Coordinates of C-alpha atoms and ligand atoms in Angstrom, one line a residue:
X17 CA 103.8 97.9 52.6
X18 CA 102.5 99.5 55.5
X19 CA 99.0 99.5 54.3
X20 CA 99.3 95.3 53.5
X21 CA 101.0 94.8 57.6
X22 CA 97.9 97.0 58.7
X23 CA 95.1 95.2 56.9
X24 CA 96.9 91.9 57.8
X25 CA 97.1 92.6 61.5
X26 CA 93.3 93.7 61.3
X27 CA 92.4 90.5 60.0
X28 CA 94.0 88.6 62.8
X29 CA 92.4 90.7 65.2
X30 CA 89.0 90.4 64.3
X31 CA 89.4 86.5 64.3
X32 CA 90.8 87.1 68.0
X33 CA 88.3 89.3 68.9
X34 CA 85.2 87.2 67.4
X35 CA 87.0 84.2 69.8
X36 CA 86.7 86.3 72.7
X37 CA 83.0 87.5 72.4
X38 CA 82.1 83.7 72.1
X39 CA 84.2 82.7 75.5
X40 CA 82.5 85.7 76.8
X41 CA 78.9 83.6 75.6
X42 CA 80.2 80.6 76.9
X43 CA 80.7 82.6 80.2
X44 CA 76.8 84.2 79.8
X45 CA 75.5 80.7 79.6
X46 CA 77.4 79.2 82.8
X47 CA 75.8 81.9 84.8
X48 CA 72.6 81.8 83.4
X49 CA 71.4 78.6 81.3
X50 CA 74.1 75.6 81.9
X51 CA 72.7 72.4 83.8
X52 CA 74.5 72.4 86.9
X53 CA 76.4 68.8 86.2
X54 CA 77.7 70.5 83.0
X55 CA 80.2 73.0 85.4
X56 CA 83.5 70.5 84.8
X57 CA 83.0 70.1 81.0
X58 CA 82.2 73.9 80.8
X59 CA 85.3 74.7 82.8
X60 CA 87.4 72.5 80.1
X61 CA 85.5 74.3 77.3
X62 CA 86.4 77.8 78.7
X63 CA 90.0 76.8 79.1
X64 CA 90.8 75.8 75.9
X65 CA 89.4 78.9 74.5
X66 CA 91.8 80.3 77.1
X67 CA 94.7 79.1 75.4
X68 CA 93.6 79.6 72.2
X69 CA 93.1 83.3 72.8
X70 CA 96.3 83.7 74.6
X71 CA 98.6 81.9 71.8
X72 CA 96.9 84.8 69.1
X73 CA 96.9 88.0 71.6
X74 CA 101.1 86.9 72.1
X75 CA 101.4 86.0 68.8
X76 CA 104.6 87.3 66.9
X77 CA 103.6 88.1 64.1
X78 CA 101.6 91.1 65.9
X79 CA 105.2 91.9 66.4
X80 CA 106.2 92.0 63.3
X81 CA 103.3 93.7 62.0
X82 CA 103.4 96.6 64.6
X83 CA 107.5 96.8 63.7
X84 CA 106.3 97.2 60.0
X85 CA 103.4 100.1 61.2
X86 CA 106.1 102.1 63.2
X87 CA 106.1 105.4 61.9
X88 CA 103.3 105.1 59.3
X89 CA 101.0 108.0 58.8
X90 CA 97.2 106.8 59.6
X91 CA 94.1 107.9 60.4
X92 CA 93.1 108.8 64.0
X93 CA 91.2 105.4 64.4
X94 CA 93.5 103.2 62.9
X95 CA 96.1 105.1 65.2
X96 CA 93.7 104.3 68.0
X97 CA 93.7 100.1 67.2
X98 CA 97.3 100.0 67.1
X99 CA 97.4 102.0 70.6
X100 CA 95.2 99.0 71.9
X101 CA 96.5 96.0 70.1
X102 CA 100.5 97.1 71.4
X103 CA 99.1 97.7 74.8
X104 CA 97.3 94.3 74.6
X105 CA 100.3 92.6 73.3
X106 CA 102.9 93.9 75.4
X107 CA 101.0 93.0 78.3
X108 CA 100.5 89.3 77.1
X109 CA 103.6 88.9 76.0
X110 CA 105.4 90.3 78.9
X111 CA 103.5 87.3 81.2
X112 CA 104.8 84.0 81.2
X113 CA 102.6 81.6 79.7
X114 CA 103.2 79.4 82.7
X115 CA 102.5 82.2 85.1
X116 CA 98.9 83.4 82.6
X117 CA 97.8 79.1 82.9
X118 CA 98.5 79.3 87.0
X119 CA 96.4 82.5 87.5
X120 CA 93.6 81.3 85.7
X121 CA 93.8 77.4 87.0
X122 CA 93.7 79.2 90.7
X123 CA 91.5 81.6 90.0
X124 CA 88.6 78.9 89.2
X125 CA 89.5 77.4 91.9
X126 CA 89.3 80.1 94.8
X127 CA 86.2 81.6 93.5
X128 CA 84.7 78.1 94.4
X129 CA 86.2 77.6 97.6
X130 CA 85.4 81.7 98.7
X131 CA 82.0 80.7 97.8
X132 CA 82.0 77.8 100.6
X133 CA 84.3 79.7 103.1
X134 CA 81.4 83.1 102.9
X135 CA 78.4 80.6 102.8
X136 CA 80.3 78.9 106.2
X137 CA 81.5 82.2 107.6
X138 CA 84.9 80.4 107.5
X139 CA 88.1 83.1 106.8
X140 CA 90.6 80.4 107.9
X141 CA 89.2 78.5 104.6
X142 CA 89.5 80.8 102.1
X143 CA 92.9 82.8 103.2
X144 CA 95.5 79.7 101.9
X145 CA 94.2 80.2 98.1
X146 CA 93.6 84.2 98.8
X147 CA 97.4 83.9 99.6
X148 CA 98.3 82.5 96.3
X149 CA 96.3 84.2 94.0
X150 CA 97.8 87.3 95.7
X151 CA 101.5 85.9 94.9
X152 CA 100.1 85.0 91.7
X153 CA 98.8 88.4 90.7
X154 CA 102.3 90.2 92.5
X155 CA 104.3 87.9 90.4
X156 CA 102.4 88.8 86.9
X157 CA 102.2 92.7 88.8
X158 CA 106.6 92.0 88.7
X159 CA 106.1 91.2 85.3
X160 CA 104.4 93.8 84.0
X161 CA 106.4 96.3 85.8
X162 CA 109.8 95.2 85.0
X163 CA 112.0 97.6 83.0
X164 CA 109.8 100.7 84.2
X165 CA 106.7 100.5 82.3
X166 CA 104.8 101.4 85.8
X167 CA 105.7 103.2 88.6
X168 CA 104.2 100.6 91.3
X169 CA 103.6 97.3 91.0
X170 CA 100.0 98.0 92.0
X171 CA 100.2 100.9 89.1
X172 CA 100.9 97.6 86.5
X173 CA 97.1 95.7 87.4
X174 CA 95.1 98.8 87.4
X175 CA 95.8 100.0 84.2
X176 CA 94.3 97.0 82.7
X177 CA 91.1 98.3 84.1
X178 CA 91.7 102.3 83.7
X179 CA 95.0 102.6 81.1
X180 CA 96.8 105.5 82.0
X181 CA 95.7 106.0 86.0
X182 CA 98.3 105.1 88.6
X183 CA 97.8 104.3 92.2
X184 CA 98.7 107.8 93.5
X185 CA 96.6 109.5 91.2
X186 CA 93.6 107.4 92.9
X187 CA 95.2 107.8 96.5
X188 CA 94.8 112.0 95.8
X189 CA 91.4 111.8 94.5
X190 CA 89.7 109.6 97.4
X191 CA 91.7 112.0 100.2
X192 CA 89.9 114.7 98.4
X193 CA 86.4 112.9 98.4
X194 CA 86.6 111.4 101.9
X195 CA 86.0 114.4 104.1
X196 CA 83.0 116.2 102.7
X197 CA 81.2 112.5 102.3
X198 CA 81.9 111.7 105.8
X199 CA 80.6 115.0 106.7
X200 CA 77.7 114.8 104.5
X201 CA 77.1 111.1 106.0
X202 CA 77.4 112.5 109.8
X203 CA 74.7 115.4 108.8
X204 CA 72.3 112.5 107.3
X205 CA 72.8 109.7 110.1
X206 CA 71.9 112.9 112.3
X207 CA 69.3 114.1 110.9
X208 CA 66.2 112.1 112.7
X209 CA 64.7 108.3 112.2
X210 CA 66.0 106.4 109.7
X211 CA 63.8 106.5 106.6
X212 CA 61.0 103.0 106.1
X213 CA 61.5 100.8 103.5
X214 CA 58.8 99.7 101.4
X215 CA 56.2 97.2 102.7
X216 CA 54.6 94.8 100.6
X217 CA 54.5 91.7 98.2
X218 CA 55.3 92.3 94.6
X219 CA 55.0 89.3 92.3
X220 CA 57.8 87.4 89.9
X221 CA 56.2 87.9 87.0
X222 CA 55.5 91.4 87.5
X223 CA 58.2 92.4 88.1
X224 CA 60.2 90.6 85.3
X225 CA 57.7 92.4 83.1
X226 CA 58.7 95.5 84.8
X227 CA 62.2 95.0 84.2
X228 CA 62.3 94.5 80.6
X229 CA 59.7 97.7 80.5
X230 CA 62.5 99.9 82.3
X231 CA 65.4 98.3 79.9
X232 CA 63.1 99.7 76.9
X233 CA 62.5 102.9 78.6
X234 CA 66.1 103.4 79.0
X235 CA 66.7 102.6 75.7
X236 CA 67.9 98.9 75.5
X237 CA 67.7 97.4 71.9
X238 CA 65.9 94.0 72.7
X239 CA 66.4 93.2 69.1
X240 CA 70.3 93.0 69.8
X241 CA 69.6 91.8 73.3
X242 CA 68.1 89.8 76.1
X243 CA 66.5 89.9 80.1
X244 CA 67.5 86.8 82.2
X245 CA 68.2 86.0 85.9
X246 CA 71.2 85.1 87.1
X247 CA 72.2 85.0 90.9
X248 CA 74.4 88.2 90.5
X249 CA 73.1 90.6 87.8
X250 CA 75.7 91.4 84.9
X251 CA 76.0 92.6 81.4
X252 CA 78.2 91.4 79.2
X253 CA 78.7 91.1 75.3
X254 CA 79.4 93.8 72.6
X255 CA 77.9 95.3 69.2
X256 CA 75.0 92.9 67.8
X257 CA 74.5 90.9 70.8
X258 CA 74.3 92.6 74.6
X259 CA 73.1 90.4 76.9
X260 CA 71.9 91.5 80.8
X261 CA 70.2 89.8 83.8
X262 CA 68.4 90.3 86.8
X263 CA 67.4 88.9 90.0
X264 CA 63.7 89.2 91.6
X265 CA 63.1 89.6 95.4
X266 CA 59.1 89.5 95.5
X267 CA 59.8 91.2 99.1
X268 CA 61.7 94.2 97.5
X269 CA 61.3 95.7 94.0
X270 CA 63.7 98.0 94.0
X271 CA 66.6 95.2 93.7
X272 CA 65.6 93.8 90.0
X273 CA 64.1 97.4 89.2
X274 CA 67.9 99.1 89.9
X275 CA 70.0 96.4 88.7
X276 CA 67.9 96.5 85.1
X277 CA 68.4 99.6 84.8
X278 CA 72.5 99.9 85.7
X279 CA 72.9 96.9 83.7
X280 CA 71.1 98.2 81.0
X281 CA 73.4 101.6 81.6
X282 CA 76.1 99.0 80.9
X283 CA 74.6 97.3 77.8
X284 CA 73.4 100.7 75.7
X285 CA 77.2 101.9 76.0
X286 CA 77.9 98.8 73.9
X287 CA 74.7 99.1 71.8
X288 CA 75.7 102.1 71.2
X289 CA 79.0 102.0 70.0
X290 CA 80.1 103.2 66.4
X291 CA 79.0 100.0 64.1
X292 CA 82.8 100.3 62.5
X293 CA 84.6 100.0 65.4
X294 CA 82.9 95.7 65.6
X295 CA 85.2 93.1 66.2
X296 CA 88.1 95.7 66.8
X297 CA 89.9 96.7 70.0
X298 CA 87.7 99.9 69.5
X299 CA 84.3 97.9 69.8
X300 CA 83.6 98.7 73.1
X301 CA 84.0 100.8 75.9
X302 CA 86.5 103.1 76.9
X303 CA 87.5 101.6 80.2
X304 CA 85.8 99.9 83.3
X305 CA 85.6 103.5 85.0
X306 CA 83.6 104.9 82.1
X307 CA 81.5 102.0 81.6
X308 CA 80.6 102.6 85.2
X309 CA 79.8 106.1 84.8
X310 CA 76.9 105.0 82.4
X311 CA 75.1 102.3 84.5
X312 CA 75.7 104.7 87.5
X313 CA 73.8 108.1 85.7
X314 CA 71.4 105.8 84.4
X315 CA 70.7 104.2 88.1
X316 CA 71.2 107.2 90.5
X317 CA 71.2 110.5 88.7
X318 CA 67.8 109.1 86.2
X319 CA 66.7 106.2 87.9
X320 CA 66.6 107.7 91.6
X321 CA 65.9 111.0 90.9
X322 CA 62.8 112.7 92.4
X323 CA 61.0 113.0 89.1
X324 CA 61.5 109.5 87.6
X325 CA 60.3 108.0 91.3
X326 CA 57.3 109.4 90.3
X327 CA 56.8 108.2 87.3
X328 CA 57.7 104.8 88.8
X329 CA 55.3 104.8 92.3
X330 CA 52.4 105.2 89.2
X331 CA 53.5 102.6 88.0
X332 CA 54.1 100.3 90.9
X333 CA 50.6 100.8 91.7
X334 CA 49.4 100.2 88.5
X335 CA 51.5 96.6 88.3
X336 CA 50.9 95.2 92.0
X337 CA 48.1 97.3 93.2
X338 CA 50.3 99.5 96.0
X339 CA 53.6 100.9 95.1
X340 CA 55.2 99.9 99.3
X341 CA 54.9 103.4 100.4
X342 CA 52.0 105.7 101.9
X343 CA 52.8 108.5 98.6
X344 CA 55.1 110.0 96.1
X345 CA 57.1 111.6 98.9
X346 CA 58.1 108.2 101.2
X347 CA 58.6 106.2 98.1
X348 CA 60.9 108.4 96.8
X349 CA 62.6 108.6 100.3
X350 CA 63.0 104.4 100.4
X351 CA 64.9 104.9 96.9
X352 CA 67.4 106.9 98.8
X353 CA 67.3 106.0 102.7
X354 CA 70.5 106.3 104.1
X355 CA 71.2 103.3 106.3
X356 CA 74.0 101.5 108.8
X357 CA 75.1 98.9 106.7
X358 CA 77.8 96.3 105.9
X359 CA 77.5 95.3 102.2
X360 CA 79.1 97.4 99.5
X361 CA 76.3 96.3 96.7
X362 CA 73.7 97.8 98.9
X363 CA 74.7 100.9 100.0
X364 CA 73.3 104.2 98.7
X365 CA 74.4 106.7 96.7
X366 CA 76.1 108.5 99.7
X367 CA 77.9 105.5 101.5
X368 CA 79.1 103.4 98.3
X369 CA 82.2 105.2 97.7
X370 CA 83.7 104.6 101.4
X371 CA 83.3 101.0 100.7
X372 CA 85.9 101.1 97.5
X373 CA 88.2 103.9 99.7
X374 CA 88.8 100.8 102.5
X375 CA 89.5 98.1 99.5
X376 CA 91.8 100.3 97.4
X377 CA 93.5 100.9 100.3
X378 CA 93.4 97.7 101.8
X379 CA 94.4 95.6 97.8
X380 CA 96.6 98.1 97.3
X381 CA 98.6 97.2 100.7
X382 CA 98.4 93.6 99.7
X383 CA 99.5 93.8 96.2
X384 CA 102.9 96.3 97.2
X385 CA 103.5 93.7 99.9
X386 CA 102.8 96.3 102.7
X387 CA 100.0 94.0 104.2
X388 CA 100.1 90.0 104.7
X389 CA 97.2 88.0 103.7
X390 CA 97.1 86.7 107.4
X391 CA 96.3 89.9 108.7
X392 CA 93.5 91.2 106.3
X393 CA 90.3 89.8 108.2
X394 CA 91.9 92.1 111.4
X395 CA 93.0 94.9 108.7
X396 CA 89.4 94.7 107.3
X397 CA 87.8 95.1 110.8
X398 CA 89.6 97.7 112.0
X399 CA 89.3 99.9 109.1
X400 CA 85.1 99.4 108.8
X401 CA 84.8 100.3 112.2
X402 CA 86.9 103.2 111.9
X403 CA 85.0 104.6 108.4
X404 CA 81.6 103.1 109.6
X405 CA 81.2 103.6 113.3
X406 CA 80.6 100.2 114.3
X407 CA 82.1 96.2 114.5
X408 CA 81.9 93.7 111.5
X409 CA 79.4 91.2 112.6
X410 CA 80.5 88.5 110.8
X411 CA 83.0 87.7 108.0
X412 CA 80.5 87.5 105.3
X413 CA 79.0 91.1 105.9
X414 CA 83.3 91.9 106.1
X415 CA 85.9 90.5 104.0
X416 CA 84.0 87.5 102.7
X417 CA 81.4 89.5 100.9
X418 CA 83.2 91.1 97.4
X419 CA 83.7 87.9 94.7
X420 CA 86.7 90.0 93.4
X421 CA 90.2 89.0 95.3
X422 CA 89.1 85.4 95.1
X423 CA 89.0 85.7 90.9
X424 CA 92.0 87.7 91.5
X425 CA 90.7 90.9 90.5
X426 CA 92.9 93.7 92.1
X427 CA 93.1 96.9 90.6
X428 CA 89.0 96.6 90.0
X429 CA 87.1 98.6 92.6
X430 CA 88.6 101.8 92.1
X431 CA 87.1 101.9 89.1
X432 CA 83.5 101.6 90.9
X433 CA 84.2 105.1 92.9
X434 CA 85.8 106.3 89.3
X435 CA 82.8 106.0 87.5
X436 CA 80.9 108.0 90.4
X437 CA 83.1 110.8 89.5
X438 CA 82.4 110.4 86.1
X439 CA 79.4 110.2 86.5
X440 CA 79.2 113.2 88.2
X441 CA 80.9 115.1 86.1
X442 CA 78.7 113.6 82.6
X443 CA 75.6 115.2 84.8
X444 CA 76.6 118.3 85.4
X445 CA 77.6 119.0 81.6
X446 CA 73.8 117.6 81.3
X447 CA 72.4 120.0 83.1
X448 CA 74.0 122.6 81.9
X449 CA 73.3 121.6 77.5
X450 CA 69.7 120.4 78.1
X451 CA 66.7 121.4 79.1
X452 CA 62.8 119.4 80.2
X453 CA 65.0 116.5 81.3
X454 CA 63.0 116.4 84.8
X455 CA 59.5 116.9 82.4
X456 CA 61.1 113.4 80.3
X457 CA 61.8 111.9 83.8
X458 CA 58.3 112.7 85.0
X459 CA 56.8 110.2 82.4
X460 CA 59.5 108.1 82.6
X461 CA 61.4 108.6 79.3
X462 CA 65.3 109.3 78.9
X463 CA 65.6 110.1 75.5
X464 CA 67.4 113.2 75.8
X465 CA 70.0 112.2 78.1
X466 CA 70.4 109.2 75.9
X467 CA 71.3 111.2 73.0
X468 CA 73.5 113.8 74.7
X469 CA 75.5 110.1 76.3
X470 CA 75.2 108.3 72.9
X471 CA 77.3 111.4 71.0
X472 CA 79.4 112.4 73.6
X473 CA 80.4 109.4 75.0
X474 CA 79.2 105.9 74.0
X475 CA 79.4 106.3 70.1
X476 CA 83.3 106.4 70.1
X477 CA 83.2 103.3 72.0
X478 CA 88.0 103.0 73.1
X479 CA 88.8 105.9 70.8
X480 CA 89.6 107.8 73.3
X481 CA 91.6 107.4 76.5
X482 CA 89.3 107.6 79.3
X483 CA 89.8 110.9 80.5
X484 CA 90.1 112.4 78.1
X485 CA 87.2 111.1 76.2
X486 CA 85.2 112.2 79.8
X487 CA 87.0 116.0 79.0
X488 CA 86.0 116.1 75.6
X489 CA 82.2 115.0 76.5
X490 CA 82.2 117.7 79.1
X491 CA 84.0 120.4 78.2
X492 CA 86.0 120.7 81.6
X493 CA 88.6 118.5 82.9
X494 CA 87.6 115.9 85.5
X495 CA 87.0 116.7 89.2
X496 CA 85.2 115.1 92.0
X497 CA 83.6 118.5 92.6
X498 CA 80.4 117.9 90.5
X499 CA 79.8 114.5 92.0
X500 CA 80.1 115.7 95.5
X501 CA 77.9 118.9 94.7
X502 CA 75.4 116.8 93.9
X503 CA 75.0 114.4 96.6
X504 CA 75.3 117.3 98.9
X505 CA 72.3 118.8 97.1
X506 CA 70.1 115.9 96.6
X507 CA 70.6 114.4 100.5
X508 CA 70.3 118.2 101.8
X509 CA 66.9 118.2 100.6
X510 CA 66.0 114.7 101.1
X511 CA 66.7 114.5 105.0
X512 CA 66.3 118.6 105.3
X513 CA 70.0 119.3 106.1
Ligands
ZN16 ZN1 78.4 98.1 86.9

């Protein structure tokens, strides 16, 4: 019996998940390929998918297949699909379907109109739909929440991101992270003129070829893959098919050359995962914080790291004739100069995390109804000049810059900062199993780290819950310690702290 309900549900399953990865395609080609006059017809397409999806993830039959499973004895990953499929289907089902169409209809709609309001520098035309995507998401929060499954309304949209972390849990671990990065920061900022950026012209096409050199190098499958632009680089796709893109500033190279190689952080995770676990809740990474942690060690901890910034001013030179910088030494110091700045994208290694401390705070006060949607652009303001040191100059370099709260993602950018501590912590187990990774980094292979990642982490693709996938990888439950060792390390030397 119980055997028949679970091969049954399976089935369904995989026919839901195939749906999904080709919505997700659908999604790939708007931001890369589609005609512009196609966006209306593509928005149709998308939505029907939509509803198609939704009507199969609340399905009851699920129901009544999950009743029949209760109390079956399976195997750990079986047990692990039905942990994902309930938590999928509760969710779903506890939405209204009403409430699920109205999210997504405004959604589409204020990620448009944000677009106009930041391109204008206009708040007062983008806070009406920010105000009802907000309701929108608080109703759906309501929803989740009812009957105690979360302790916080806020608690209810995170844990789609990061299942099993609550709100308080983040509010403890940025107090503990804010003071020695703000001291670190002051020490830096201190510490002298403000390092040059690099100076020079560096072609398209060279550095497109560059970029899908540095996706092979850190181990993308092209075979199962491809490189294109889009205007904000992304991965996305599982198993078989892993697509990411890039965009190409000929004034600055190290734009597409970092985004290749985080999105490509992104896209081995999923090339990487366990071939049995395709087209099943388990096909694909853990959660949004450890998918983070990948493209982030593959960026900062390989890709900005003294020795591969030598491997990569060789070859700089070698592609465009000048690498920007005078030698080794000032190229590697443009990789990590610590600069003012307004845009959460660009910061460095150092600043990034102070950007997501002022938006968890700041979405988490919108979403428990503690803040009003009027008053963000002046709660925004405040709060950078306070954790930066100086005024917003304009809305888009403030609250109009982030995409996110217009598609009604809250709950998201914790996960950003999360993934920093994973990262962090994934490193330090590194360091301390393998040895000759700075001897790989020198002629810019990352073999080894790719394996340790691949077995530790990536192969079990959502086995594991997040945490403690990142305690079994490392051997030591997680703490913001390693992460902030590190950074204190690597900017100690860097600006001769
Ligand atoms: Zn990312």
């Amino acid at each position: 019996m119980s055997i028949a309900a679970y091969e049954a549900l399976m089935a369904f399953q995989r026919g839901t998940e195939a749906l999904a990865q080709a919505a997700g395609l659908l999604g790939w080609d708007r931001e890369t390929m589609m005609p512009p006059g196609a966006a209306a017809q593509r928005a149709e397409w998308m939505g029907a998918m939509e509803e198609v999806i939704h009507a199969r993830r609340t399905d009851p039959r699920i129901g009544e297949w999950l009743a029949a499973l209760e109390g079956a004895e399976l195997d750990p990953v079986a047990e692990a699909n039905l942990r994902e499929i309930r938590r999928s289907w509760e969710r779903a089902r506890r939405v209204p379907a009403d409430l699920a169409a109205a999210i997504a209809r405004t959604t589409s709609r204020a990620q448009g109109i944000w677009a106009e309001a930041r391109a204008r520098d206009d708040v007062a035309h983008f806070l009406p739909v920010l105000e009802e995507v907000v309701r929108l998401r608080r109703e759906e929060a309501a929803a989740l929440a009812e009957g105690g499954a979360f302790a916080d309304v806020y608690d209810a949209l995170l844990d789609d991101y990061e299942p099993g972390l609550t709100g308080a849990e983040v509010a403890e671990l940025f107090a503990r992270m804010r003071p020695r990065l703000v001291a670190l920061r002051e020490r830096v900022m201190g510490a002298g003129a403000p390092r040059p950026a690099l100076v020079g012209l560096f072609d398209d096409a060279g550095q497109m070829r560059l970029g899908r050199e540095l996706a092979e190098r850190f181990g993308y499958d092209f075979d199962r893959g491809r490189l294109d632009r889009s205007v904000h680089p992304f991965s996305s796709g599982s198993g078989n098919d892993v697509r990411i893109t890039t965009r190409v500033d000929e004034a600055d190279p190290l734009g597409c050359i970092y985004s290749v190689i985080h999105e490509t952080g992104h896209a081995v995770y999923e090339q990487n995962v366990d071939p049995a676990h395709l087209l099943t809740p388990l096909g694909r990474g853990a959660s949004m914080g450890v998918h983070e942690s990948q493209s982030r060690l593959f960026e900062n901890q390989l890709g900005r790291s003294r020795a591969f910034c030598n491997w990569l001013f060789g070859r700089l030179e070698a592609l465009f004739g000048d690498a920007g910088a005078p030698d080794r030494e000032a190229f590697y110091e443009a990789v990590n100069a610590v600069r003012p700045g307004y845009i959460r994208t660009e910061a460095d290694e150092l600043q990034y995390n102070l950007h997501i401390f002022m938006r968890f705070d700041l979405e988490r006060a919108l979403i428990r109804g503690e803040l009003a949607v009027a008053d963000l652009e002046e709660a925004w303001n405040s709060r950078f000049a306070a954790d930066f040191g100086y005024p917003v100059d304009r809305p888009s370099d403030g609250m109009l810059q982030d995409v996110h709260w217009s598609v009604g993602l809250f709950g998201y950018f914790p996960t950003y900062a999360l993934g920093n501590v994973y990262a962090g912590c994934l490193w330090a187990a590194i360091d301390r199993d393998l040895h000759g990774v700075e001897d790989e980094l020198e002629r810019g292979e990352t073999g080894m780290v790719r394996g340790w990642l691949r077995e530790r982490v990536q192969r079990h693709g959502a086995l594991l819950a997040p945490r403690a996938l990142i305690e079994q990888a490392t051997g030591a439950p997680v703490s913001e310690a390693p992460l902030l060792d590190y950074l204190e390390e690597k900017f100690s030397a860097l600006y001769g702290l």
